[in-house]
Amino acid sequence: MAEILDGLKVSKEIKAEIKTEVEKILEGKRRAPHLVAILVGNNGASKAYVNSKVKDCEEVGFRSTLLKFPSTVSESELLEKIDDLNKSKSVDGFIVQLPLPDQIDQEKIIKAIDPRKDVDGFHPENFGKMALEMDTFLPATPFGILTLLERYNIETKGKDCVIIGRSKIVGRPMSILMGRKDFPGNSTVTLTHSYTKDIEEYTKKADIVITALGDPHFLKGSMIKDGSVIVDVGITRVEDDSPKGYYLAGDVDFDSCSAKASWITPVPGGVGPMTRAMLMKNTLIAYKTSVYND
Ligand code: GUN
């Protein structure tokens, strides 16, 4: 029976550590770190994510600002706002919640963000630095997974790690990070995706499986090796009869996989809260390295 990689517990520890640092900052009569979030349109999941980011800021003592735009906003309007935020001396970091409406070129928006304020770690300069093992902002979900593996001291060196899904914000960066010369890292990484002929062929041999697919209960116990480490990034809203109208499902079939794995992340309470905590961590890093704070 697998032990739980308790992301909720570790995320609370990290937020408490950040809060302590903020208290010291305030005692020194400096301003609090400030995160700005841009939300475009009415996507329910995006609204929920952004609201929780604002709540996290309150919890750790950061200042936060939520900027809402209608789904009809023009690209130039958004670019203007980004330019303002890049120049603002009171903003340490900001994020543009994705996805964006079709009329907006997501790549153009991400490239417009000053890499020093790109606390999502999505800017090509930061992604490149990550790949080159230079200091930079790591995207929050991969950063959260690394931190969870680190705090539970999960051995990754020399292990076979299979990642399912090659998204730019999770699977692809994760594949780079697990292969880097560091801890966690030094794994032999296989990045599988929609054109992989037989995913099971890989997952069955893997010591570590990281799923970021968005396909509820995709990974079954029959597809994994005894003693493997299973990290579930999936978080899909599945409609049900509950008052909320949905429940949150991971990519992993928890019951059958936890019977075989040595460690496993639950959904909810695994990777999700870690992602949220790491955005706070990145914002604190942005604050501390800010050219305006010396
Ligand atoms: N959409 C889904 N995940 C993320 C994230 O981590 N950051 C942003 N900006 N948008 C997202």
PDB file of C-alpha atoms and ligand atoms in Angstrom:
ATOM      1  CA  MET A   1       0.000   0.000   0.000  1.00  0.00           C
ATOM      2  CA  ALA A   2       1.419   3.362  -1.050  1.00  0.00           C
ATOM      3  CA  GLU A   3       2.290   6.167   1.311  1.00  0.00           C
ATOM      4  CA  ILE A   4       0.826   9.576   0.551  1.00  0.00           C
ATOM      5  CA  LEU A   5       2.888  12.431  -0.841  1.00  0.00           C
ATOM      6  CA  ASP A   6       0.877  14.984   1.079  1.00  0.00           C
ATOM      7  CA  GLY A   7       0.958  18.145  -1.011  1.00  0.00           C
ATOM      8  CA  LEU A   8      -1.529  19.913   1.209  1.00  0.00           C
ATOM      9  CA  LYS A   9       0.659  19.427   4.275  1.00  0.00           C
ATOM     10  CA  VAL A  10       3.894  20.436   2.536  1.00  0.00           C
ATOM     11  CA  SER A  11       2.224  23.446   0.892  1.00  0.00           C
ATOM     12  CA  LYS A  12       1.159  24.661   4.344  1.00  0.00           C
ATOM     13  CA  GLU A  13       4.740  24.335   5.574  1.00  0.00           C
ATOM     14  CA  ILE A  14       6.026  26.322   2.607  1.00  0.00           C
ATOM     15  CA  LYS A  15       3.416  29.038   3.045  1.00  0.00           C
ATOM     16  CA  ALA A  16       4.263  29.260   6.751  1.00  0.00           C
ATOM     17  CA  GLU A  17       7.970  29.675   5.855  1.00  0.00           C
ATOM     18  CA  ILE A  18       7.072  32.436   3.388  1.00  0.00           C
ATOM     19  CA  LYS A  19       4.843  34.147   5.951  1.00  0.00           C
ATOM     20  CA  THR A  20       7.720  34.211   8.445  1.00  0.00           C
ATOM     21  CA  GLU A  21       9.948  35.867   5.833  1.00  0.00           C
ATOM     22  CA  VAL A  22       7.270  38.437   5.053  1.00  0.00           C
ATOM     23  CA  GLU A  23       6.915  39.258   8.749  1.00  0.00           C
ATOM     24  CA  LYS A  24      10.662  39.953   8.887  1.00  0.00           C
ATOM     25  CA  ILE A  25      10.403  42.145   5.778  1.00  0.00           C
ATOM     26  CA  LEU A  26       7.602  44.167   7.370  1.00  0.00           C
ATOM     27  CA  GLU A  27       9.493  44.468  10.661  1.00  0.00           C
ATOM     28  CA  GLY A  28      12.309  46.017   8.627  1.00  0.00           C
ATOM     29  CA  LYS A  29       9.800  48.659   7.468  1.00  0.00           C
ATOM     30  CA  ARG A  30       9.897  47.500   3.860  1.00  0.00           C
ATOM     31  CA  ARG A  31       6.792  47.091   1.734  1.00  0.00           C
ATOM     32  CA  ALA A  32       5.222  43.641   1.300  1.00  0.00           C
ATOM     33  CA  PRO A  33       5.812  41.609  -1.879  1.00  0.00           C
ATOM     34  CA  HIS A  34       3.133  42.337  -4.489  1.00  0.00           C
ATOM     35  CA  LEU A  35       1.654  39.879  -7.010  1.00  0.00           C
ATOM     36  CA  VAL A  36      -0.716  40.962  -9.783  1.00  0.00           C
ATOM     37  CA  ALA A  37      -2.974  38.517 -11.619  1.00  0.00           C
ATOM     38  CA  ILE A  38      -4.657  39.250 -14.945  1.00  0.00           C
ATOM     39  CA  LEU A  39      -7.884  37.378 -15.604  1.00  0.00           C
ATOM     40  CA  VAL A  40      -9.546  37.575 -19.013  1.00  0.00           C
ATOM     41  CA  GLY A  41     -13.122  36.395 -19.582  1.00  0.00           C
ATOM     42  CA  ASN A  42     -15.408  34.117 -17.633  1.00  0.00           C
ATOM     43  CA  ASN A  43     -13.829  30.672 -17.609  1.00  0.00           C
ATOM     44  CA  GLY A  44     -15.008  29.054 -14.345  1.00  0.00           C
ATOM     45  CA  ALA A  45     -11.803  27.131 -13.678  1.00  0.00           C
ATOM     46  CA  SER A  46      -9.621  30.186 -14.422  1.00  0.00           C
ATOM     47  CA  LYS A  47     -11.693  32.352 -12.066  1.00  0.00           C
ATOM     48  CA  ALA A  48     -11.385  29.756  -9.321  1.00  0.00           C
ATOM     49  CA  TYR A  49      -7.603  29.450  -9.832  1.00  0.00           C
ATOM     50  CA  VAL A  50      -7.061  33.210  -9.760  1.00  0.00           C
ATOM     51  CA  ASN A  51      -9.246  33.663  -6.681  1.00  0.00           C
ATOM     52  CA  SER A  52      -7.234  31.034  -4.854  1.00  0.00           C
ATOM     53  CA  LYS A  53      -4.002  32.792  -5.831  1.00  0.00           C
ATOM     54  CA  VAL A  54      -5.360  36.015  -4.300  1.00  0.00           C
ATOM     55  CA  LYS A  55      -6.339  34.092  -1.170  1.00  0.00           C
ATOM     56  CA  ASP A  56      -2.855  32.578  -0.923  1.00  0.00           C
ATOM     57  CA  CYS A  57      -1.352  36.073  -1.107  1.00  0.00           C
ATOM     58  CA  GLU A  58      -3.481  37.170   1.837  1.00  0.00           C
ATOM     59  CA  GLU A  59      -2.451  34.102   3.778  1.00  0.00           C
ATOM     60  CA  VAL A  60       1.292  34.709   3.422  1.00  0.00           C
ATOM     61  CA  GLY A  61       1.047  38.493   3.859  1.00  0.00           C
ATOM     62  CA  PHE A  62       1.601  39.587   0.254  1.00  0.00           C
ATOM     63  CA  ARG A  63      -0.211  42.419  -1.398  1.00  0.00           C
ATOM     64  CA  SER A  64      -2.238  41.236  -4.396  1.00  0.00           C
ATOM     65  CA  THR A  65      -4.139  42.904  -7.200  1.00  0.00           C
ATOM     66  CA  LEU A  66      -6.597  41.160  -9.476  1.00  0.00           C
ATOM     67  CA  LEU A  67      -7.118  42.831 -12.863  1.00  0.00           C
ATOM     68  CA  LYS A  68     -10.191  41.582 -14.703  1.00  0.00           C
ATOM     69  CA  PHE A  69     -10.806  42.087 -18.412  1.00  0.00           C
ATOM     70  CA  PRO A  70     -13.811  41.070 -20.517  1.00  0.00           C
ATOM     71  CA  SER A  71     -13.328  38.222 -23.028  1.00  0.00           C
ATOM     72  CA  THR A  72     -13.592  40.853 -25.783  1.00  0.00           C
ATOM     73  CA  VAL A  73     -10.432  42.687 -24.650  1.00  0.00           C
ATOM     74  CA  SER A  74      -8.017  43.486 -27.471  1.00  0.00           C
ATOM     75  CA  GLU A  75      -4.461  42.242 -27.636  1.00  0.00           C
ATOM     76  CA  SER A  76      -3.129  45.805 -27.648  1.00  0.00           C
ATOM     77  CA  GLU A  77      -5.050  46.672 -24.475  1.00  0.00           C
ATOM     78  CA  LEU A  78      -3.518  43.690 -22.703  1.00  0.00           C
ATOM     79  CA  LEU A  79      -0.057  44.535 -24.021  1.00  0.00           C
ATOM     80  CA  GLU A  80      -0.441  48.067 -22.700  1.00  0.00           C
ATOM     81  CA  LYS A  81      -1.335  46.763 -19.257  1.00  0.00           C
ATOM     82  CA  ILE A  82       1.644  44.404 -19.313  1.00  0.00           C
ATOM     83  CA  ASP A  83       3.903  47.306 -20.208  1.00  0.00           C
ATOM     84  CA  ASP A  84       2.555  49.242 -17.190  1.00  0.00           C
ATOM     85  CA  LEU A  85       3.157  46.276 -14.885  1.00  0.00           C
ATOM     86  CA  ASN A  86       6.657  45.748 -16.266  1.00  0.00           C
ATOM     87  CA  LYS A  87       7.482  49.365 -15.398  1.00  0.00           C
ATOM     88  CA  SER A  88       5.703  49.539 -12.056  1.00  0.00           C
ATOM     89  CA  LYS A  89       8.039  49.838  -9.093  1.00  0.00           C
ATOM     90  CA  SER A  90       5.407  48.461  -6.737  1.00  0.00           C
ATOM     91  CA  VAL A  91       4.786  45.188  -8.631  1.00  0.00           C
ATOM     92  CA  ASP A  92       7.240  42.326  -8.051  1.00  0.00           C
ATOM     93  CA  GLY A  93       5.606  39.692 -10.202  1.00  0.00           C
ATOM     94  CA  PHE A  94       2.530  39.127 -12.321  1.00  0.00           C
ATOM     95  CA  ILE A  95       0.744  36.372 -14.147  1.00  0.00           C
ATOM     96  CA  VAL A  96      -1.675  36.292 -17.051  1.00  0.00           C
ATOM     97  CA  GLN A  97      -4.060  33.432 -16.386  1.00  0.00           C
ATOM     98  CA  LEU A  98      -4.241  31.033 -19.335  1.00  0.00           C
ATOM     99  CA  PRO A  99      -5.986  30.114 -21.585  1.00  0.00           C
ATOM    100  CA  LEU A 100      -6.694  33.418 -23.335  1.00  0.00           C
ATOM    101  CA  PRO A 101      -9.496  34.073 -25.849  1.00  0.00           C
ATOM    102  CA  ASP A 102      -8.800  33.252 -29.516  1.00  0.00           C
ATOM    103  CA  GLN A 103      -8.287  36.864 -30.666  1.00  0.00           C
ATOM    104  CA  ILE A 104      -5.227  37.113 -28.413  1.00  0.00           C
ATOM    105  CA  ASP A 105      -1.870  35.668 -29.360  1.00  0.00           C
ATOM    106  CA  GLN A 106      -0.795  33.895 -26.181  1.00  0.00           C
ATOM    107  CA  GLU A 107       2.830  33.700 -27.256  1.00  0.00           C
ATOM    108  CA  LYS A 108       2.976  37.443 -27.871  1.00  0.00           C
ATOM    109  CA  ILE A 109       1.528  38.107 -24.416  1.00  0.00           C
ATOM    110  CA  ILE A 110       3.990  35.825 -22.649  1.00  0.00           C
ATOM    111  CA  LYS A 111       6.933  37.325 -24.536  1.00  0.00           C
ATOM    112  CA  ALA A 112       5.843  40.820 -23.475  1.00  0.00           C
ATOM    113  CA  ILE A 113       6.245  40.014 -19.771  1.00  0.00           C
ATOM    114  CA  ASP A 114       9.515  41.219 -18.240  1.00  0.00           C
ATOM    115  CA  PRO A 115      11.343  37.942 -17.448  1.00  0.00           C
ATOM    116  CA  ARG A 116      12.283  39.354 -14.030  1.00  0.00           C
ATOM    117  CA  LYS A 117       8.580  39.580 -13.167  1.00  0.00           C
ATOM    118  CA  ASP A 118       7.531  36.341 -14.884  1.00  0.00           C
ATOM    119  CA  VAL A 119       6.673  34.412 -11.744  1.00  0.00           C
ATOM    120  CA  ASP A 120       4.910  31.736 -13.842  1.00  0.00           C
ATOM    121  CA  GLY A 121       8.265  30.953 -15.495  1.00  0.00           C
ATOM    122  CA  PHE A 122       6.613  30.866 -18.938  1.00  0.00           C
ATOM    123  CA  HIS A 123       8.781  33.443 -20.735  1.00  0.00           C
ATOM    124  CA  PRO A 124      11.155  31.852 -23.310  1.00  0.00           C
ATOM    125  CA  GLU A 125      14.154  33.430 -21.546  1.00  0.00           C
ATOM    126  CA  ASN A 126      13.206  31.760 -18.282  1.00  0.00           C
ATOM    127  CA  PHE A 127      12.357  28.469 -19.970  1.00  0.00           C
ATOM    128  CA  GLY A 128      15.766  28.538 -21.675  1.00  0.00           C
ATOM    129  CA  LYS A 129      17.537  29.291 -18.403  1.00  0.00           C
ATOM    130  CA  MET A 130      15.712  26.391 -16.785  1.00  0.00           C
ATOM    131  CA  ALA A 131      16.884  24.063 -19.569  1.00  0.00           C
ATOM    132  CA  LEU A 132      20.457  25.322 -19.109  1.00  0.00           C
ATOM    133  CA  GLU A 133      20.277  24.736 -15.344  1.00  0.00           C
ATOM    134  CA  MET A 134      20.670  28.449 -14.610  1.00  0.00           C
ATOM    135  CA  ASP A 135      18.902  30.192 -11.728  1.00  0.00           C
ATOM    136  CA  THR A 136      15.430  31.277 -12.815  1.00  0.00           C
ATOM    137  CA  PHE A 137      11.723  31.051 -12.059  1.00  0.00           C
ATOM    138  CA  LEU A 138      10.542  27.469 -12.480  1.00  0.00           C
ATOM    139  CA  PRO A 139       6.937  27.010 -13.625  1.00  0.00           C
ATOM    140  CA  ALA A 140       4.828  26.514 -10.499  1.00  0.00           C
ATOM    141  CA  THR A 141       3.568  22.973 -11.105  1.00  0.00           C
ATOM    142  CA  PRO A 142       6.947  21.405 -11.982  1.00  0.00           C
ATOM    143  CA  PHE A 143       8.529  23.412  -9.136  1.00  0.00           C
ATOM    144  CA  GLY A 144       5.835  22.058  -6.809  1.00  0.00           C
ATOM    145  CA  ILE A 145       6.456  18.452  -7.866  1.00  0.00           C
ATOM    146  CA  LEU A 146      10.222  18.829  -7.415  1.00  0.00           C
ATOM    147  CA  THR A 147       9.721  20.325  -3.972  1.00  0.00           C
ATOM    148  CA  LEU A 148       7.350  17.541  -2.948  1.00  0.00           C
ATOM    149  CA  LEU A 149       9.831  14.861  -4.078  1.00  0.00           C
ATOM    150  CA  GLU A 150      12.623  16.730  -2.313  1.00  0.00           C
ATOM    151  CA  ARG A 151      10.817  17.120   1.004  1.00  0.00           C
ATOM    152  CA  TYR A 152       9.889  13.425   1.066  1.00  0.00           C
ATOM    153  CA  ASN A 153      13.448  12.593   0.037  1.00  0.00           C
ATOM    154  CA  ILE A 154      12.280  10.416  -2.864  1.00  0.00           C
ATOM    155  CA  GLU A 155      15.292   8.973  -4.691  1.00  0.00           C
ATOM    156  CA  THR A 156      15.303  10.091  -8.325  1.00  0.00           C
ATOM    157  CA  LYS A 157      18.957   9.506  -9.308  1.00  0.00           C
ATOM    158  CA  GLY A 158      19.282   6.763 -11.908  1.00  0.00           C
ATOM    159  CA  LYS A 159      15.535   6.110 -11.864  1.00  0.00           C
ATOM    160  CA  ASP A 160      13.392   5.641 -14.952  1.00  0.00           C
ATOM    161  CA  CYS A 161      10.874   8.470 -15.027  1.00  0.00           C
ATOM    162  CA  VAL A 162       7.965   8.459 -17.443  1.00  0.00           C
ATOM    163  CA  ILE A 163       6.018  11.643 -17.999  1.00  0.00           C
ATOM    164  CA  ILE A 164       2.620  11.510 -19.672  1.00  0.00           C
ATOM    165  CA  GLY A 165       1.727  14.713 -21.517  1.00  0.00           C
ATOM    166  CA  ARG A 166       4.025  17.282 -23.118  1.00  0.00           C
ATOM    167  CA  SER A 167       2.257  20.556 -22.287  1.00  0.00           C
ATOM    168  CA  LYS A 168       4.462  23.624 -22.215  1.00  0.00           C
ATOM    169  CA  ILE A 169       3.591  24.352 -18.590  1.00  0.00           C
ATOM    170  CA  VAL A 170       3.861  20.892 -17.056  1.00  0.00           C
ATOM    171  CA  GLY A 171       5.019  17.843 -19.047  1.00  0.00           C
ATOM    172  CA  ARG A 172       7.760  19.419 -21.118  1.00  0.00           C
ATOM    173  CA  PRO A 173       9.438  21.431 -18.336  1.00  0.00           C
ATOM    174  CA  MET A 174       9.055  18.434 -16.011  1.00  0.00           C
ATOM    175  CA  SER A 175      10.912  16.251 -18.500  1.00  0.00           C
ATOM    176  CA  ILE A 176      13.800  18.728 -18.527  1.00  0.00           C
ATOM    177  CA  LEU A 177      13.910  19.105 -14.755  1.00  0.00           C
ATOM    178  CA  MET A 178      13.855  15.389 -13.971  1.00  0.00           C
ATOM    179  CA  GLY A 179      16.832  14.896 -16.267  1.00  0.00           C
ATOM    180  CA  ARG A 180      18.982  17.741 -14.917  1.00  0.00           C
ATOM    181  CA  LYS A 181      22.075  17.190 -12.797  1.00  0.00           C
ATOM    182  CA  ASP A 182      20.512  17.881  -9.421  1.00  0.00           C
ATOM    183  CA  PHE A 183      18.265  16.493  -6.741  1.00  0.00           C
ATOM    184  CA  PRO A 184      15.516  15.855  -7.598  1.00  0.00           C
ATOM    185  CA  GLY A 185      16.760  14.975 -11.087  1.00  0.00           C
ATOM    186  CA  ASN A 186      19.360  12.668 -12.616  1.00  0.00           C
ATOM    187  CA  SER A 187      16.523  10.452 -13.845  1.00  0.00           C
ATOM    188  CA  THR A 188      16.363   8.786 -17.235  1.00  0.00           C
ATOM    189  CA  VAL A 189      13.334  10.511 -18.677  1.00  0.00           C
ATOM    190  CA  THR A 190      10.786   9.386 -21.255  1.00  0.00           C
ATOM    191  CA  LEU A 191       8.268  12.006 -22.392  1.00  0.00           C
ATOM    192  CA  THR A 192       5.153  10.288 -23.727  1.00  0.00           C
ATOM    193  CA  HIS A 193       2.281  11.986 -25.557  1.00  0.00           C
ATOM    194  CA  SER A 194      -0.678  11.452 -27.850  1.00  0.00           C
ATOM    195  CA  TYR A 195       1.479   9.832 -30.570  1.00  0.00           C
ATOM    196  CA  THR A 196       3.191   7.387 -28.236  1.00  0.00           C
ATOM    197  CA  LYS A 197       2.353   3.947 -29.617  1.00  0.00           C
ATOM    198  CA  ASP A 198       1.887   2.098 -26.349  1.00  0.00           C
ATOM    199  CA  ILE A 199       2.105   4.186 -23.174  1.00  0.00           C
ATOM    200  CA  GLU A 200       1.669   1.130 -20.994  1.00  0.00           C
ATOM    201  CA  GLU A 201       4.879  -0.332 -22.358  1.00  0.00           C
ATOM    202  CA  TYR A 202       6.682   2.614 -20.708  1.00  0.00           C
ATOM    203  CA  THR A 203       4.647   3.054 -17.525  1.00  0.00           C
ATOM    204  CA  LYS A 204       4.972  -0.633 -16.625  1.00  0.00           C
ATOM    205  CA  LYS A 205       8.762  -0.299 -16.458  1.00  0.00           C
ATOM    206  CA  ALA A 206       8.883   3.138 -14.812  1.00  0.00           C
ATOM    207  CA  ASP A 207      10.155   3.842 -11.309  1.00  0.00           C
ATOM    208  CA  ILE A 208       8.423   7.235 -11.353  1.00  0.00           C
ATOM    209  CA  VAL A 209       5.312   8.128 -13.365  1.00  0.00           C
ATOM    210  CA  ILE A 210       4.153  11.738 -13.642  1.00  0.00           C
ATOM    211  CA  THR A 211       0.786  12.133 -15.382  1.00  0.00           C
ATOM    212  CA  ALA A 212      -0.327  15.501 -16.756  1.00  0.00           C
ATOM    213  CA  LEU A 213      -2.957  14.440 -19.202  1.00  0.00           C
ATOM    214  CA  GLY A 214      -6.380  15.633 -18.047  1.00  0.00           C
ATOM    215  CA  ASP A 215      -7.967  12.218 -18.602  1.00  0.00           C
ATOM    216  CA  PRO A 216      -9.757  11.118 -15.403  1.00  0.00           C
ATOM    217  CA  HIS A 217      -8.588   7.773 -13.949  1.00  0.00           C
ATOM    218  CA  PHE A 218      -6.450   7.026 -17.043  1.00  0.00           C
ATOM    219  CA  LEU A 219      -3.552   5.362 -15.185  1.00  0.00           C
ATOM    220  CA  LYS A 220      -4.645   2.000 -13.763  1.00  0.00           C
ATOM    221  CA  GLY A 221      -2.797  -0.211 -11.298  1.00  0.00           C
ATOM    222  CA  SER A 222      -2.293  -2.782 -14.073  1.00  0.00           C
ATOM    223  CA  MET A 223      -0.191  -0.193 -15.961  1.00  0.00           C
ATOM    224  CA  ILE A 224       2.418   0.413 -13.223  1.00  0.00           C
ATOM    225  CA  LYS A 225       5.284  -1.399 -11.547  1.00  0.00           C
ATOM    226  CA  ASP A 226       5.270  -2.556  -7.921  1.00  0.00           C
ATOM    227  CA  GLY A 227       6.904   0.047  -5.689  1.00  0.00           C
ATOM    228  CA  SER A 228       6.729   2.889  -8.214  1.00  0.00           C
ATOM    229  CA  VAL A 229       6.212   6.556  -7.338  1.00  0.00           C
ATOM    230  CA  ILE A 230       3.071   8.046  -8.868  1.00  0.00           C
ATOM    231  CA  VAL A 231       2.558  11.800  -9.270  1.00  0.00           C
ATOM    232  CA  ASP A 232      -0.870  12.895 -10.487  1.00  0.00           C
ATOM    233  CA  VAL A 233      -1.074  16.364 -12.033  1.00  0.00           C
ATOM    234  CA  GLY A 234      -4.514  15.800 -13.573  1.00  0.00           C
ATOM    235  CA  ILE A 235      -7.363  17.838 -12.182  1.00  0.00           C
ATOM    236  CA  THR A 236     -10.486  17.564 -14.300  1.00  0.00           C
ATOM    237  CA  ARG A 237     -13.973  18.689 -13.375  1.00  0.00           C
ATOM    238  CA  VAL A 238     -16.288  15.697 -13.773  1.00  0.00           C
ATOM    239  CA  GLU A 239     -20.013  16.416 -13.522  1.00  0.00           C
ATOM    240  CA  ASP A 240     -21.937  14.684 -10.758  1.00  0.00           C
ATOM    241  CA  ASP A 241     -25.042  15.101  -8.576  1.00  0.00           C
ATOM    242  CA  SER A 242     -23.253  16.928  -5.739  1.00  0.00           C
ATOM    243  CA  PRO A 243     -24.352  20.478  -4.763  1.00  0.00           C
ATOM    244  CA  LYS A 244     -21.295  21.808  -6.625  1.00  0.00           C
ATOM    245  CA  GLY A 245     -22.279  19.874  -9.736  1.00  0.00           C
ATOM    246  CA  TYR A 246     -18.832  18.356 -10.235  1.00  0.00           C
ATOM    247  CA  TYR A 247     -15.971  16.619  -8.526  1.00  0.00           C
ATOM    248  CA  LEU A 248     -12.244  16.915  -9.205  1.00  0.00           C
ATOM    249  CA  ALA A 249     -10.703  13.851 -10.788  1.00  0.00           C
ATOM    250  CA  GLY A 250      -7.034  13.051 -11.267  1.00  0.00           C
ATOM    251  CA  ASP A 251      -5.447  11.131 -14.122  1.00  0.00           C
ATOM    252  CA  VAL A 252      -4.686   8.280 -11.741  1.00  0.00           C
ATOM    253  CA  ASP A 253      -7.047   5.527 -10.711  1.00  0.00           C
ATOM    254  CA  PHE A 254      -6.138   5.997  -7.071  1.00  0.00           C
ATOM    255  CA  ASP A 255      -7.407   2.729  -5.589  1.00  0.00           C
ATOM    256  CA  SER A 256      -5.726   0.359  -8.031  1.00  0.00           C
ATOM    257  CA  CYS A 257      -2.497   2.404  -8.245  1.00  0.00           C
ATOM    258  CA  SER A 258      -2.111   2.967  -4.487  1.00  0.00           C
ATOM    259  CA  ALA A 259      -2.334  -0.794  -3.975  1.00  0.00           C
ATOM    260  CA  LYS A 260       0.900  -1.194  -5.982  1.00  0.00           C
ATOM    261  CA  ALA A 261       2.861   2.049  -5.687  1.00  0.00           C
ATOM    262  CA  SER A 262       5.265   2.986  -2.883  1.00  0.00           C
ATOM    263  CA  TRP A 263       4.330   6.690  -2.952  1.00  0.00           C
ATOM    264  CA  ILE A 264       1.386   8.466  -4.546  1.00  0.00           C
ATOM    265  CA  THR A 265      -0.111  11.960  -4.678  1.00  0.00           C
ATOM    266  CA  PRO A 266      -3.847  12.269  -4.007  1.00  0.00           C
ATOM    267  CA  VAL A 267      -6.275  14.485  -5.934  1.00  0.00           C
ATOM    268  CA  PRO A 268      -7.222  16.822  -4.410  1.00  0.00           C
ATOM    269  CA  GLY A 269      -4.468  17.527  -1.872  1.00  0.00           C
ATOM    270  CA  GLY A 270      -1.417  16.538  -3.913  1.00  0.00           C
ATOM    271  CA  VAL A 271       0.142  18.579  -6.691  1.00  0.00           C
ATOM    272  CA  GLY A 272      -2.586  21.303  -6.746  1.00  0.00           C
ATOM    273  CA  PRO A 273      -1.752  22.957  -3.406  1.00  0.00           C
ATOM    274  CA  MET A 274       1.981  22.641  -4.195  1.00  0.00           C
ATOM    275  CA  THR A 275       1.470  24.588  -7.426  1.00  0.00           C
ATOM    276  CA  ARG A 276      -0.233  27.341  -5.484  1.00  0.00           C
ATOM    277  CA  ALA A 277       2.499  27.495  -2.844  1.00  0.00           C
ATOM    278  CA  MET A 278       5.267  27.687  -5.468  1.00  0.00           C
ATOM    279  CA  LEU A 279       3.713  30.736  -7.104  1.00  0.00           C
ATOM    280  CA  MET A 280       4.026  32.416  -3.714  1.00  0.00           C
ATOM    281  CA  LYS A 281       7.639  31.238  -3.492  1.00  0.00           C
ATOM    282  CA  ASN A 282       8.411  32.638  -6.956  1.00  0.00           C
ATOM    283  CA  THR A 283       6.832  35.949  -5.998  1.00  0.00           C
ATOM    284  CA  LEU A 284       9.010  36.137  -2.893  1.00  0.00           C
ATOM    285  CA  ILE A 285      12.084  35.362  -5.031  1.00  0.00           C
ATOM    286  CA  ALA A 286      11.043  38.123  -7.473  1.00  0.00           C
ATOM    287  CA  TYR A 287      10.670  40.531  -4.566  1.00  0.00           C
ATOM    288  CA  LYS A 288      14.041  39.648  -3.085  1.00  0.00           C
ATOM    289  CA  THR A 289      15.868  39.975  -6.381  1.00  0.00           C
ATOM    290  CA  SER A 290      13.974  43.049  -7.460  1.00  0.00           C
ATOM    291  CA  VAL A 291      16.188  45.904  -8.578  1.00  0.00           C
ATOM    292  CA  TYR A 292      13.899  48.261  -6.691  1.00  0.00           C
ATOM    293  CA  ASN A 293      14.411  46.690  -3.310  1.00  0.00           C
ATOM    294  CA  ASP A 294      17.976  47.438  -2.389  1.00  0.00           C
TER     295      ASP A 294
HETATM  296  N1  GUN B   1      -3.546  28.061 -16.545  1.00  0.00           N
HETATM  297  C1  GUN B   1      -3.405  26.815 -16.023  1.00  0.00           C
HETATM  298  N2  GUN B   1      -2.345  26.771 -15.194  1.00  0.00           N
HETATM  299  C2  GUN B   1      -1.800  28.008 -15.200  1.00  0.00           C
HETATM  300  C3  GUN B   1      -0.684  28.582 -14.524  1.00  0.00           C
HETATM  301  O1  GUN B   1       0.051  27.930 -13.773  1.00  0.00           O
HETATM  302  N3  GUN B   1      -0.462  29.891 -14.780  1.00  0.00           N
HETATM  303  C4  GUN B   1      -1.233  30.620 -15.622  1.00  0.00           C
HETATM  304  N4  GUN B   1      -0.921  31.888 -15.820  1.00  0.00           N
HETATM  305  N5  GUN B   1      -2.271  30.119 -16.256  1.00  0.00           N
HETATM  306  C5  GUN B   1      -2.552  28.819 -16.037  1.00  0.00           C
END
